N, CA and C atoms as an extended XYZ file, in Angstrom:
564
Properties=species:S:1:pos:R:3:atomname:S:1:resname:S:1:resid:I:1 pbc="F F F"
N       177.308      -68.041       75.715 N   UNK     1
C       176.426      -67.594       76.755 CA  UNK     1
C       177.110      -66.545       77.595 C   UNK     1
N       175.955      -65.577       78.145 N   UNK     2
C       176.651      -64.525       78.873 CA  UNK     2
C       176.611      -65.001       80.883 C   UNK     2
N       177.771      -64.892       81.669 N   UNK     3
C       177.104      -65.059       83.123 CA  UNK     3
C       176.434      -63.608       83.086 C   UNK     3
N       175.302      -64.485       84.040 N   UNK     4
C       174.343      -63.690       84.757 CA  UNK     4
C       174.830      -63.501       86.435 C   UNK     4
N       174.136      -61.949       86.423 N   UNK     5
C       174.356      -61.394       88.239 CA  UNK     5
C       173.197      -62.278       88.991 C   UNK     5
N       173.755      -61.486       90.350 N   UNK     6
C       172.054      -62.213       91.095 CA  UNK     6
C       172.459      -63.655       92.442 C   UNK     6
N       173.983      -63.800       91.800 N   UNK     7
C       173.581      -65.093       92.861 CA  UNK     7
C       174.554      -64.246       94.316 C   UNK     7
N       173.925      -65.769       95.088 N   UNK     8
C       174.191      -65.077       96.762 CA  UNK     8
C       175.125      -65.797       97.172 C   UNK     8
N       175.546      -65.575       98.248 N   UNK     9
C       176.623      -66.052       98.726 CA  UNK     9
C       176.565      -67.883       98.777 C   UNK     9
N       178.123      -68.171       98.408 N   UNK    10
C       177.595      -69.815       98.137 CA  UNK    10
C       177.224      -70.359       97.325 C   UNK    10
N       176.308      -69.720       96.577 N   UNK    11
C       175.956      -69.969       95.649 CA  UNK    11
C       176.205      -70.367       94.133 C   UNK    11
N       176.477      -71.704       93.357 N   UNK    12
C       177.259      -71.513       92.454 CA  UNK    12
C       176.316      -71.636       91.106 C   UNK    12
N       177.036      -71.244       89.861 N   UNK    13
C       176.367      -70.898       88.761 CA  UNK    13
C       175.571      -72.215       88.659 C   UNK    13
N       175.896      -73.156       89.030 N   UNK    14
C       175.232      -74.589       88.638 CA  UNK    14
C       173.704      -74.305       89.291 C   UNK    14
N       173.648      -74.030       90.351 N   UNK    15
C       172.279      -74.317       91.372 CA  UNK    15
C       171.817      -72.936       90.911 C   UNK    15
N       172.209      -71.849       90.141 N   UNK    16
C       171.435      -70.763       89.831 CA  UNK    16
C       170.504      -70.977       88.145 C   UNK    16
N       171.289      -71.718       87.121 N   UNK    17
C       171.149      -72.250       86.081 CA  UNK    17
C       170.831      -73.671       85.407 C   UNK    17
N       169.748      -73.744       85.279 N   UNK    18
C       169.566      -75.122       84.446 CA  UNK    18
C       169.076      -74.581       83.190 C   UNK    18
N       169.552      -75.468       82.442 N   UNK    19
C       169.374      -75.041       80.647 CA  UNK    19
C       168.863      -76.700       80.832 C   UNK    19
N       168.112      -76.838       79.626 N   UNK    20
C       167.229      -77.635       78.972 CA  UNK    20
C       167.135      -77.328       77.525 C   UNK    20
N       167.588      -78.706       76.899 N   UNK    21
C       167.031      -78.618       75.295 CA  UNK    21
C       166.147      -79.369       75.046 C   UNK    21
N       165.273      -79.669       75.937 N   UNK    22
C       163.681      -80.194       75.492 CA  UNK    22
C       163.433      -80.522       74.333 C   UNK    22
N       163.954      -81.764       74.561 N   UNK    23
C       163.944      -82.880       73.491 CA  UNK    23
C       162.967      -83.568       73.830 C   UNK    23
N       162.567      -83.996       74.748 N   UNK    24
C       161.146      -85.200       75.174 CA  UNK    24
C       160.544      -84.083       76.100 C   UNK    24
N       159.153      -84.958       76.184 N   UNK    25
C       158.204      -84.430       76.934 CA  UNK    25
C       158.386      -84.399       78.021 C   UNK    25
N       159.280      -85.201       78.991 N   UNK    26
C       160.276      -85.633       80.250 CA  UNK    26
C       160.755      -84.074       80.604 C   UNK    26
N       161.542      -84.027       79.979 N   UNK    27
C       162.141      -82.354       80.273 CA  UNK    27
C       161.164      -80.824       80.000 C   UNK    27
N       159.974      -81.094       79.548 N   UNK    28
C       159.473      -79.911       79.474 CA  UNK    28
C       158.429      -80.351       80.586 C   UNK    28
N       157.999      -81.248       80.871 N   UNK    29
C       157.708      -81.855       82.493 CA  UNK    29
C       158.181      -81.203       82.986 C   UNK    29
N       159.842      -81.741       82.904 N   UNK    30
C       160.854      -81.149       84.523 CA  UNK    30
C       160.575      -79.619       84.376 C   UNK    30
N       161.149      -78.872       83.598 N   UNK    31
C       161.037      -77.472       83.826 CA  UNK    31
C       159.389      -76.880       84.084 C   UNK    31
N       158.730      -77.259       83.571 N   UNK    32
C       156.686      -77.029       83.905 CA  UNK    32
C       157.063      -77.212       85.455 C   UNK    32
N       157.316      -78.357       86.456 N   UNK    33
C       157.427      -78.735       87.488 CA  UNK    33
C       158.265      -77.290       88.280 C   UNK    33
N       159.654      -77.217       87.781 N   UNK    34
C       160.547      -75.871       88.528 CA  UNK    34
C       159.894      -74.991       88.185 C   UNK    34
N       159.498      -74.263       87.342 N   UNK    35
C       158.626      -73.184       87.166 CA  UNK    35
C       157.191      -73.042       87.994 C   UNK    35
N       156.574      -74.354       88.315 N   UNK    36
C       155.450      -74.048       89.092 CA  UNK    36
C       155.547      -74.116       90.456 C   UNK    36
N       157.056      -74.641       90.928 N   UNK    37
C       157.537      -74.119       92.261 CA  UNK    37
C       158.351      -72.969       92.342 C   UNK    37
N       158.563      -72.725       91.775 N   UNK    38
C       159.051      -71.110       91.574 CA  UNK    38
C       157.768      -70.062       92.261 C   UNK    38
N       156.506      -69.962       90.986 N   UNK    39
C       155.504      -69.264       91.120 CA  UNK    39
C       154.743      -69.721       92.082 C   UNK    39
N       154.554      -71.027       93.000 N   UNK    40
C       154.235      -71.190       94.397 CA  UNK    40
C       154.898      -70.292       95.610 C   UNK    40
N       156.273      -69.920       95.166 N   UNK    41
C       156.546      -70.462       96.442 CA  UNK    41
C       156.796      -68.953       96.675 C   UNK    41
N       156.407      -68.088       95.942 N   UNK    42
C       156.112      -66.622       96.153 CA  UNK    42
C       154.689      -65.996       96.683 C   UNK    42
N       154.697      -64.983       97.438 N   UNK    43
C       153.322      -64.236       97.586 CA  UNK    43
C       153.366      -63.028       97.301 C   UNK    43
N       154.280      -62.936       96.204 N   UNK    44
C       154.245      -61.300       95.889 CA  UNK    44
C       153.518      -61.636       94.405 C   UNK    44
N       152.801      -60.613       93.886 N   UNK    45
C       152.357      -60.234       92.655 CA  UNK    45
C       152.941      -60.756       91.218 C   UNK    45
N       153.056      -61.731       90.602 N   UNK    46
C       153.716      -62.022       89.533 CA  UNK    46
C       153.439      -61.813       88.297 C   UNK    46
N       154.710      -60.912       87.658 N   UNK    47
C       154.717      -60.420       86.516 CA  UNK    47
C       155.794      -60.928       85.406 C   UNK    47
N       154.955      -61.614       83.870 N   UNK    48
C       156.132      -61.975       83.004 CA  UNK    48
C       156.499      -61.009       82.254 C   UNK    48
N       157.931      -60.421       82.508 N   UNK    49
C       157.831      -59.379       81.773 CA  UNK    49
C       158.485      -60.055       80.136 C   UNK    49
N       158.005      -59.839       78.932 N   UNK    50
C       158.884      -60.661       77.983 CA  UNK    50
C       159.605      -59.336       77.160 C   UNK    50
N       160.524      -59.224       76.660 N   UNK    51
C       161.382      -58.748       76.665 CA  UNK    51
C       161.478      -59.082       74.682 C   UNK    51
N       161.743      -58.007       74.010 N   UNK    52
C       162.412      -58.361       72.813 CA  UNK    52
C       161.454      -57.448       71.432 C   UNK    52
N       162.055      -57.177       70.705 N   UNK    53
C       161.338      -56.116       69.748 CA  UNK    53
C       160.693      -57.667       68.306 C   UNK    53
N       159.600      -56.983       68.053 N   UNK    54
C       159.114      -57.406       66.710 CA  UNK    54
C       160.032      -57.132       65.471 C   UNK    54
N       160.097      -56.626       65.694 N   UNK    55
C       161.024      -55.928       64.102 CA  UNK    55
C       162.680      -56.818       63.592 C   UNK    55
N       162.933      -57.567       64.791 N   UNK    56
C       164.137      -58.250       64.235 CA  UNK    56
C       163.866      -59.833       64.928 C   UNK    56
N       163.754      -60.763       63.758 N   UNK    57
C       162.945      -62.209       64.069 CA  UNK    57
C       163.712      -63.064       65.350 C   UNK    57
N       165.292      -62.581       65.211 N   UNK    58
C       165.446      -63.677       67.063 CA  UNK    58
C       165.299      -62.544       68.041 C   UNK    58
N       164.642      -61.388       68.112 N   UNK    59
C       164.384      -61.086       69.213 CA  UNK    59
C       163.240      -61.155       69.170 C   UNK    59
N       162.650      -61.241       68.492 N   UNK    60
C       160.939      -61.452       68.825 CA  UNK    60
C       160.588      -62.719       69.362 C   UNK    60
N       161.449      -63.445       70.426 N   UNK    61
C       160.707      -64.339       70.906 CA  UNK    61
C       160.193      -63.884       72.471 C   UNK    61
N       160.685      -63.297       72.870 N   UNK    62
C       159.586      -62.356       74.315 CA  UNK    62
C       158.177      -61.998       73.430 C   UNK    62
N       158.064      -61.537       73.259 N   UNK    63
C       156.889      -60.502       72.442 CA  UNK    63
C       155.935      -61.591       71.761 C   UNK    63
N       156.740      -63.118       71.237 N   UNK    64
C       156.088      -63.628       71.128 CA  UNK    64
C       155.713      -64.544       72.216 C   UNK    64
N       155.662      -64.943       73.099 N   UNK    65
C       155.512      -65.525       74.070 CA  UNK    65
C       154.733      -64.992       74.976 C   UNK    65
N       154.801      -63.545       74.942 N   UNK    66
C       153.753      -62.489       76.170 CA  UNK    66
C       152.654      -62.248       75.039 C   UNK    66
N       152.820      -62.778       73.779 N   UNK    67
C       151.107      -62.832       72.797 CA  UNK    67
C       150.587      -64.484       73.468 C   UNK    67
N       151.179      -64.876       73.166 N   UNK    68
C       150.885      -66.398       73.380 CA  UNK    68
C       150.674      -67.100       74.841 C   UNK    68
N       151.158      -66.205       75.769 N   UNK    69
C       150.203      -66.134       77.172 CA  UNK    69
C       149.186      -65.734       77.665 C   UNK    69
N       149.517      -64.020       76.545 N   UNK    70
C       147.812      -63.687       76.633 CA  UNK    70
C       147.026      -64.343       76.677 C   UNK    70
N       147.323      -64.735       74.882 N   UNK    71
C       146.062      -65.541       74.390 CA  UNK    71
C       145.302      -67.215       75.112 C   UNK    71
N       146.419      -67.679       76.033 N   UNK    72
C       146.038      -68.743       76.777 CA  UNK    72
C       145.434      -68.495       78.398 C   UNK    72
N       145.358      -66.791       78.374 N   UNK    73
C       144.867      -66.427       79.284 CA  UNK    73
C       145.574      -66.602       80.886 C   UNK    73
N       146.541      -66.583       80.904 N   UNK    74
C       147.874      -66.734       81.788 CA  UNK    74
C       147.055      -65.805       83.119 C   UNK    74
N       147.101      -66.527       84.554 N   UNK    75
C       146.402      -65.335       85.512 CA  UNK    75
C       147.463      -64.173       85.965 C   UNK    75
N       147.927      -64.141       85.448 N   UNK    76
C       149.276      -63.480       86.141 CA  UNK    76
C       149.255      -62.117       84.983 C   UNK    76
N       150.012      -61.352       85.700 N   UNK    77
C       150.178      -59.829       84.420 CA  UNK    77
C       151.221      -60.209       83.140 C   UNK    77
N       151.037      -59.829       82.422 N   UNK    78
C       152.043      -60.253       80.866 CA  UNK    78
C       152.153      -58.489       80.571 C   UNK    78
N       153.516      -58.245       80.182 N   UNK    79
C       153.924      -57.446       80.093 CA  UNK    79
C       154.782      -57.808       78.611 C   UNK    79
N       155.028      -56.935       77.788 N   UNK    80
C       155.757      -57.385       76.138 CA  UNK    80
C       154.547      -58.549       75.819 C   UNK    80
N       154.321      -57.585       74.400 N   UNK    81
C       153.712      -58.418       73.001 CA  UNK    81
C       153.945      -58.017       71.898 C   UNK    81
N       153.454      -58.895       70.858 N   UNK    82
C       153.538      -58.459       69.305 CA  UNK    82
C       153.178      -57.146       69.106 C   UNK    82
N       151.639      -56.710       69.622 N   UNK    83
C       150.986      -55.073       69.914 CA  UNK    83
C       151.809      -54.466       70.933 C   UNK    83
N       152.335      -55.050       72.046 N   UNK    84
C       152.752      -53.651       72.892 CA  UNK    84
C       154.404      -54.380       73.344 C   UNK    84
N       155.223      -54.390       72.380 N   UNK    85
C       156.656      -54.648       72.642 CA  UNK    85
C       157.039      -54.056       73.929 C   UNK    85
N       158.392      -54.968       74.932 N   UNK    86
C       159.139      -54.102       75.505 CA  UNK    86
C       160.348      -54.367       75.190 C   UNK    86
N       161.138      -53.103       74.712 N   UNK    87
C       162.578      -53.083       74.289 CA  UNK    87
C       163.377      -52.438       74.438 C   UNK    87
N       164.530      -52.095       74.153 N   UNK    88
C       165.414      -51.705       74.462 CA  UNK    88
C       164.907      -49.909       74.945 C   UNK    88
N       164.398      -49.549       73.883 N   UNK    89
C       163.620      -48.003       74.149 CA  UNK    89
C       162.965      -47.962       74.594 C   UNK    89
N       161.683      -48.709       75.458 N   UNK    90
C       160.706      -48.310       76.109 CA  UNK    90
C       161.149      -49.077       77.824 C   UNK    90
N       162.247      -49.851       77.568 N   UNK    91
C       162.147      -51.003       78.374 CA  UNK    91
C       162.415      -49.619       80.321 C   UNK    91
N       163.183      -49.029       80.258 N   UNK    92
C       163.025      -47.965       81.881 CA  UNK    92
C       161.809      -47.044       82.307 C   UNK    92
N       160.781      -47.090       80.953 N   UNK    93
C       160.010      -46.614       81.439 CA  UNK    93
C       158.700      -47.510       81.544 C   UNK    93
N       158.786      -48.569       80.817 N   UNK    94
C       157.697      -49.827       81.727 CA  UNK    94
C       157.939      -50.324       83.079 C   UNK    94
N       159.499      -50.271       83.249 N   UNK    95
C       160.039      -50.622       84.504 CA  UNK    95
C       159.468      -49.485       85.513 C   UNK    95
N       159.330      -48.447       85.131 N   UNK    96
C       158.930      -47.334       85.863 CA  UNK    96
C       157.472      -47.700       86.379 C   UNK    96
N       156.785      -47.830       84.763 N   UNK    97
C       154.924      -48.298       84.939 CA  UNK    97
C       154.766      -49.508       86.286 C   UNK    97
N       155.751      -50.208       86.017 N   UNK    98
C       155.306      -51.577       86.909 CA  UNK    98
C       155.638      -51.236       88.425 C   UNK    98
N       156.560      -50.250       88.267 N   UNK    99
C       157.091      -49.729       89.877 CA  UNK    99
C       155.977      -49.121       90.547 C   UNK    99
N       155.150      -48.233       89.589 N   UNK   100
C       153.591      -47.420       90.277 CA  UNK   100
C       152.807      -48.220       90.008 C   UNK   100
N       152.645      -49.423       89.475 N   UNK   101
C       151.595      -49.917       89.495 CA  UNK   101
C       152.066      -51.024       90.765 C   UNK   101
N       152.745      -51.232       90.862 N   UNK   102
C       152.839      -52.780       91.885 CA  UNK   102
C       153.956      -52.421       92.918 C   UNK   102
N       153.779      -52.897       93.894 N   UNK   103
C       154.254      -53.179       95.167 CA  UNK   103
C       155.414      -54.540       95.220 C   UNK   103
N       156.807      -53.751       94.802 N   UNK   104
C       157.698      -55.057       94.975 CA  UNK   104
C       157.087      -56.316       94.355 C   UNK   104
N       156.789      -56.390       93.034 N   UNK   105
C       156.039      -57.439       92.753 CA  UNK   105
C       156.952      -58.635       92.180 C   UNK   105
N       156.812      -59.916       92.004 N   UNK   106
C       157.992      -61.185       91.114 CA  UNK   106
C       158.254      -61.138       89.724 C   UNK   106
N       159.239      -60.636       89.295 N   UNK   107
C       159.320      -60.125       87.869 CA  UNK   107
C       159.915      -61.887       87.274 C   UNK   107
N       159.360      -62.228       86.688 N   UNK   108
C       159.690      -63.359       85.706 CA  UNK   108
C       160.091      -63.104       84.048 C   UNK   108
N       161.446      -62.932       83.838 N   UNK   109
C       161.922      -62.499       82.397 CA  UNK   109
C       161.685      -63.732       81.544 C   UNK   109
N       161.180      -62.782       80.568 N   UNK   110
C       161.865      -64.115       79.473 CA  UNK   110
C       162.108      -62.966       78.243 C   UNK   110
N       163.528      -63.741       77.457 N   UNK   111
C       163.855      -63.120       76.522 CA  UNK   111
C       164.559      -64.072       75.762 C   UNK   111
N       165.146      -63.582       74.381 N   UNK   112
C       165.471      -64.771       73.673 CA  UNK   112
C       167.702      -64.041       73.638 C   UNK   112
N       168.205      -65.203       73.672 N   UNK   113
C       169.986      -64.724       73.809 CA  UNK   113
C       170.615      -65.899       72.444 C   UNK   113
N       171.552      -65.214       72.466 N   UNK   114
C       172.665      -65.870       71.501 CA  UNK   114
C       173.601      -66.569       71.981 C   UNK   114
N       173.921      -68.132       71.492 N   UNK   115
C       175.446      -68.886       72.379 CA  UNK   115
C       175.582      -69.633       71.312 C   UNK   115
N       176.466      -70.840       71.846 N   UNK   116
C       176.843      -71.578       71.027 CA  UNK   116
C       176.165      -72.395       69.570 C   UNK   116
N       176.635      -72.835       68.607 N   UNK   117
C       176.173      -73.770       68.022 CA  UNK   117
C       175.422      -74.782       68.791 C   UNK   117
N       176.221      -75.669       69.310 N   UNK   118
C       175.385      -76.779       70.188 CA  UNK   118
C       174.380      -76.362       71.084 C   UNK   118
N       173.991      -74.889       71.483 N   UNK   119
C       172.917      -74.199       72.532 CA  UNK   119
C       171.769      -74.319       71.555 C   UNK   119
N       172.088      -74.207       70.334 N   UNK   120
C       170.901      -73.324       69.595 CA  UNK   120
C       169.445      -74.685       70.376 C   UNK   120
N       168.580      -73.585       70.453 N   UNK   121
C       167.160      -74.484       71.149 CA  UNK   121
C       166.752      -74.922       72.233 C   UNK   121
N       168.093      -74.252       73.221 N   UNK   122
C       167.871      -74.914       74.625 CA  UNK   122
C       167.107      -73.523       75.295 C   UNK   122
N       166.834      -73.660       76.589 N   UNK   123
C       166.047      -72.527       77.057 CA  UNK   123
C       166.612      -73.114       78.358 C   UNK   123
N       166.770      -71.771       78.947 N   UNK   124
C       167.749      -71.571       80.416 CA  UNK   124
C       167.098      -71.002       81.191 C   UNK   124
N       166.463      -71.683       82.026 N   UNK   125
C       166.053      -71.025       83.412 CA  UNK   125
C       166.949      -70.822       84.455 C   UNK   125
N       167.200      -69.706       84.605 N   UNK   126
C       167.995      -68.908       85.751 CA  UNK   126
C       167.537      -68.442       86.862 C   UNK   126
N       167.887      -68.500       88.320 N   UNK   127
C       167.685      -67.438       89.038 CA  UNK   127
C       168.064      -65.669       90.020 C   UNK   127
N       167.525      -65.161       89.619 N   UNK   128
C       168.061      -63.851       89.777 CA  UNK   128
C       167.964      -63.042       88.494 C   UNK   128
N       168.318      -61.966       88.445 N   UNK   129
C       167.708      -60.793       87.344 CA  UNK   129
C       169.115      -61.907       85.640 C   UNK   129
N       168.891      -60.563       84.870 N   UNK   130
C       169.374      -60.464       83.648 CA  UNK   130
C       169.554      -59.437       82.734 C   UNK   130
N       170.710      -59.137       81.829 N   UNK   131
C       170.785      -57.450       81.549 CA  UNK   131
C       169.924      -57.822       80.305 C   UNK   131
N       168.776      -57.676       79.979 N   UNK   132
C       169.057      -57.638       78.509 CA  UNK   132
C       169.457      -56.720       77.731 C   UNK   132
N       169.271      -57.200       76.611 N   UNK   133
C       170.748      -56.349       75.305 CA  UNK   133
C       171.715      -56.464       75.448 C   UNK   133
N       172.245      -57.664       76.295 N   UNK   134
C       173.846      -57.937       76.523 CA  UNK   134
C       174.519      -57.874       75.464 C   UNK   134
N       174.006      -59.298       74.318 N   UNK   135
C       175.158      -59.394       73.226 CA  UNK   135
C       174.829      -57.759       72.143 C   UNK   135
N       173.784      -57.502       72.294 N   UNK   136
C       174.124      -56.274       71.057 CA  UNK   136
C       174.695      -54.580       72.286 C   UNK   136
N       175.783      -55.031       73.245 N   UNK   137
C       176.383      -54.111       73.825 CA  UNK   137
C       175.658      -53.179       74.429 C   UNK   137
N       174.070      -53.191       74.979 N   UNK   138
C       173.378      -52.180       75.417 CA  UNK   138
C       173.457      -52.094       76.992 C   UNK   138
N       173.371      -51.051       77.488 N   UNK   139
C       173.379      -50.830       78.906 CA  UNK   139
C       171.905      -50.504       79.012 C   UNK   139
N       171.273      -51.738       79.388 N   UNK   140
C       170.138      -51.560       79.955 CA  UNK   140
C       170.005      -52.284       81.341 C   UNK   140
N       169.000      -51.980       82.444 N   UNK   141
C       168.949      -51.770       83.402 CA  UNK   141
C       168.561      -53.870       83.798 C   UNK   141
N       169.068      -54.230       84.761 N   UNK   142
C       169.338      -55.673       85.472 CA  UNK   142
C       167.721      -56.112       85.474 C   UNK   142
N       167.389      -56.818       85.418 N   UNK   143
C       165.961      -56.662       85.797 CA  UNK   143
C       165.718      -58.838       86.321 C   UNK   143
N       164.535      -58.913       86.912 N   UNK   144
C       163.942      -60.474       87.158 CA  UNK   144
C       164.363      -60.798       88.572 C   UNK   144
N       163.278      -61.979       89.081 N   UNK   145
C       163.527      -62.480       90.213 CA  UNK   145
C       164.638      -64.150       89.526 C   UNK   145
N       163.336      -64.280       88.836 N   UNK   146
C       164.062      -65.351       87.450 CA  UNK   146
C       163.901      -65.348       86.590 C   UNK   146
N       164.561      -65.931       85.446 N   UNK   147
C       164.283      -65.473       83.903 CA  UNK   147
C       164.147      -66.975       82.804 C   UNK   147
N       163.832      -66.663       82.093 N   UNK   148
C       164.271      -67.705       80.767 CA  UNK   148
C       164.697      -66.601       79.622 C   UNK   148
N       165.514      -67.724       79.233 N   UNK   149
C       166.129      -67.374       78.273 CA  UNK   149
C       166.274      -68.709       76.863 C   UNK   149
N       166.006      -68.335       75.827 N   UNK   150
C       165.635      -68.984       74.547 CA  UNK   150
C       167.274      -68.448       73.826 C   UNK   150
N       167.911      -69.877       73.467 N   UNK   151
C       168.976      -69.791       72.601 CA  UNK   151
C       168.310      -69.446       71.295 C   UNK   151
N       168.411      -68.753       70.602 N   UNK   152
C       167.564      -68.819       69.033 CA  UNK   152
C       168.993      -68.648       67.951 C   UNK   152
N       169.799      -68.554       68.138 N   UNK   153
C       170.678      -69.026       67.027 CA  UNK   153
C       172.216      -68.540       67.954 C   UNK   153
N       173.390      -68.316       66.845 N   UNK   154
C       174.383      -68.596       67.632 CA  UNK   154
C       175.218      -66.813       67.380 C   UNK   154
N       175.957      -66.733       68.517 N   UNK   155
C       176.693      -65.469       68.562 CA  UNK   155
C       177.653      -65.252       67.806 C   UNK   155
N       177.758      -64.581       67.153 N   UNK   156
C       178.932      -63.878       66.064 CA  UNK   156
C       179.417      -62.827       66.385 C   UNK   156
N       180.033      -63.243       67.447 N   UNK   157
C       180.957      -61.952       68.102 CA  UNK   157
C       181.187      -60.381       67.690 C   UNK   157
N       181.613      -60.714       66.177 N   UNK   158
C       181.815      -59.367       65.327 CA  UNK   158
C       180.455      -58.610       65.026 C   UNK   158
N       179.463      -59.592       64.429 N   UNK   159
C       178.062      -59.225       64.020 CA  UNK   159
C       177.034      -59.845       65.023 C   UNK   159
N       177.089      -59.363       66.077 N   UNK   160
C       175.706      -60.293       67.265 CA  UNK   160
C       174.380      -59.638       65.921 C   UNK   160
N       173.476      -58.198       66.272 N   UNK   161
C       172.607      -57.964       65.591 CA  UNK   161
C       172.381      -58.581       64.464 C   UNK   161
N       173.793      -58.766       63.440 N   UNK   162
C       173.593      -59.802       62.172 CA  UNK   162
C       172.881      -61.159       62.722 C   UNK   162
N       173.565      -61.998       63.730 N   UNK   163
C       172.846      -63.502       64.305 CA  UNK   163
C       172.055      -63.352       64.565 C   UNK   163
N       171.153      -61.959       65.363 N   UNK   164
C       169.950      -61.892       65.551 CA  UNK   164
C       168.715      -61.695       64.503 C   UNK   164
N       169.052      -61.177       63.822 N   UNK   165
C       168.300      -60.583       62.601 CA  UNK   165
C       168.672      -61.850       61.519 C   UNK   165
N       169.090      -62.663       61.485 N   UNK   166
C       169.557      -63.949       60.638 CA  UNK   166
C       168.615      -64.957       61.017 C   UNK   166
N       168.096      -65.157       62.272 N   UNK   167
C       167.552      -66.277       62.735 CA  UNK   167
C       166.487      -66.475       62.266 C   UNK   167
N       166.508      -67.862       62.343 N   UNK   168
C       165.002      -68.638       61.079 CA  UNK   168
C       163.904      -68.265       62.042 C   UNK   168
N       162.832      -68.158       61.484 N   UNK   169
C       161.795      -67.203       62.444 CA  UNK   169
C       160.884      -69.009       62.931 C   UNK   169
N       160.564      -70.194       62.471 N   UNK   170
C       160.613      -71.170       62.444 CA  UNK   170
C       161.315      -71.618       64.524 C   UNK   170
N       162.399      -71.401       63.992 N   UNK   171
C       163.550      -72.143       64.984 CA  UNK   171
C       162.765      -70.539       66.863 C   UNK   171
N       162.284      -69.609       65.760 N   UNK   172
C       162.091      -69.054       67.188 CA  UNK   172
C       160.290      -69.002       67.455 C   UNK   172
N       159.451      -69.375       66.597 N   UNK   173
C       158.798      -69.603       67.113 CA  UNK   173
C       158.007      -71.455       67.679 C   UNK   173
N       158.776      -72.001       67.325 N   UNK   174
C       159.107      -73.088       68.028 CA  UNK   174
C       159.363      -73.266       69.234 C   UNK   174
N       160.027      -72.145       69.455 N   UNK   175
C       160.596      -71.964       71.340 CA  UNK   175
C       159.694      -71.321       71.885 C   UNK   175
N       159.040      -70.391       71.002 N   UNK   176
C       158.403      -69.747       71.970 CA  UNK   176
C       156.782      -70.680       72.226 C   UNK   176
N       156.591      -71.175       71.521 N   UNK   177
C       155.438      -72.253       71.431 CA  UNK   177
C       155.626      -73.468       72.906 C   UNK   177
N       156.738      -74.271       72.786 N   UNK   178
C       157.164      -74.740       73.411 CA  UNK   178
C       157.414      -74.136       75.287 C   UNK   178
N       157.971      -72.773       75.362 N   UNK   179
C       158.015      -71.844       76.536 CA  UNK   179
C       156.219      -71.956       76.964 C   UNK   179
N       155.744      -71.441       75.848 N   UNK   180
C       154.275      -70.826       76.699 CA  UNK   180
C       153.842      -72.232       76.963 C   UNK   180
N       154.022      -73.264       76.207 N   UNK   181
C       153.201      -74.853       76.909 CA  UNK   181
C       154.075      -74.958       78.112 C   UNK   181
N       155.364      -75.014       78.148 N   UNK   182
C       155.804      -75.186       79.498 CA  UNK   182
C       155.095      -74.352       80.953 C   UNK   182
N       154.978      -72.687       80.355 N   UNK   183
C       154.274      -72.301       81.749 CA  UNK   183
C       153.313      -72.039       81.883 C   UNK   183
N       152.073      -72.587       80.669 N   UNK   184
C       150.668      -72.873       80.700 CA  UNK   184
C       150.616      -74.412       81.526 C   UNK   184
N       151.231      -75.484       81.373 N   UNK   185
C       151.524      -76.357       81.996 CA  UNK   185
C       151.340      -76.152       83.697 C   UNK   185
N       152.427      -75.328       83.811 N   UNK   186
C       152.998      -74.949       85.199 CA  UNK   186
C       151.953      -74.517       86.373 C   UNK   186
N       151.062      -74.125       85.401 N   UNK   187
C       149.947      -73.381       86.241 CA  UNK   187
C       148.847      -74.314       86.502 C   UNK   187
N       148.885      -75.362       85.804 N   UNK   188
C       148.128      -76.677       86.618 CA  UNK   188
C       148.207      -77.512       87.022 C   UNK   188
């Protein structure tokens, strides 16, 4: 796992990060529950932005998840899908779109990351932004108020893109199935 920026003074990685491997219905409870006090307890505009290209199967779990909100009709803006990816190449100038379209609005990431063996399947809700394209070395721009993040297989230091492009498409859309019930949940 990569640390994430974002926290404030005092603040330690523990109270910024809970990971969950939602194994029982208990824990996708608990996180449905933090996620729908999250999106309470804001009055700014909330946007999921999901994050991750179609074209290589463990990053397509944003893209799949901002289809699969659509389609459950999520009231909130969804940003990244299967039809309209956001990635690494388009990703500063949607950031741009959302800047003229909205007023300081709550950016909620989700994207899918690489860690350990024992991670594979957990999903990490964080608070504060996230770089994505960390493990495949990209300098792209910090982005989120909070994020999730989907373990979908494990980091290979030498070959990250290989672990990404390796991952059972199964193991990631499982998560992402699982994500959208959690914050279709959340919203009632």
């Amino acid at each position: 796992m990569y640390p994430f920026g974002g926290r404030k003074n005092g603040e330690t990685k523990k109270e910024m990060q809970e990971s969950f491997t939602l194994d029982t219905e208990g824990e996708m409870d608990e996180m449905s529950f933090r996620i729908a006090g999250i999106l309470r307890s804001t009055t700014k505009e909330i946007i999921f932005l999901c994050i991750g290209s179609d074209r290589s199967t463990g990053d397509s779990f944003g893209p799949l998840v901002g289809t699969m909100l659509r389609e459950n009709q999520v009231p909130y803006h969804v940003f990244g899908t299967l039809s309209e990816p956001v990635h690494a190449h388009n990703l500063k100038s949607v950031l741009k779109e959302i800047k003229k379209q909205f007023k300081n609005p709550f950016i909620f990431g989700i994207d899918a990351c690489l860690g350990g063996y024992h991670q594979i399947g957990s999903i990490i809700l964080t608070k504060g932004p996230f770089s994505p394209g960390e493990a495949m070395n990209k300098s792209l721009p910090e982005l989120g108020d909070y994020h999730l993040k989907a373990v979908v297989n494990y980091l290979d230091p030498l070959l990250p893109k290989q672990s990404l492009n390796e991952t059972r498409l199964d193991t990631v859309m499982n998560l992402a199935k699982i994500t959208t019930r959690i914050i279709v949940k959340s919203l009632k």
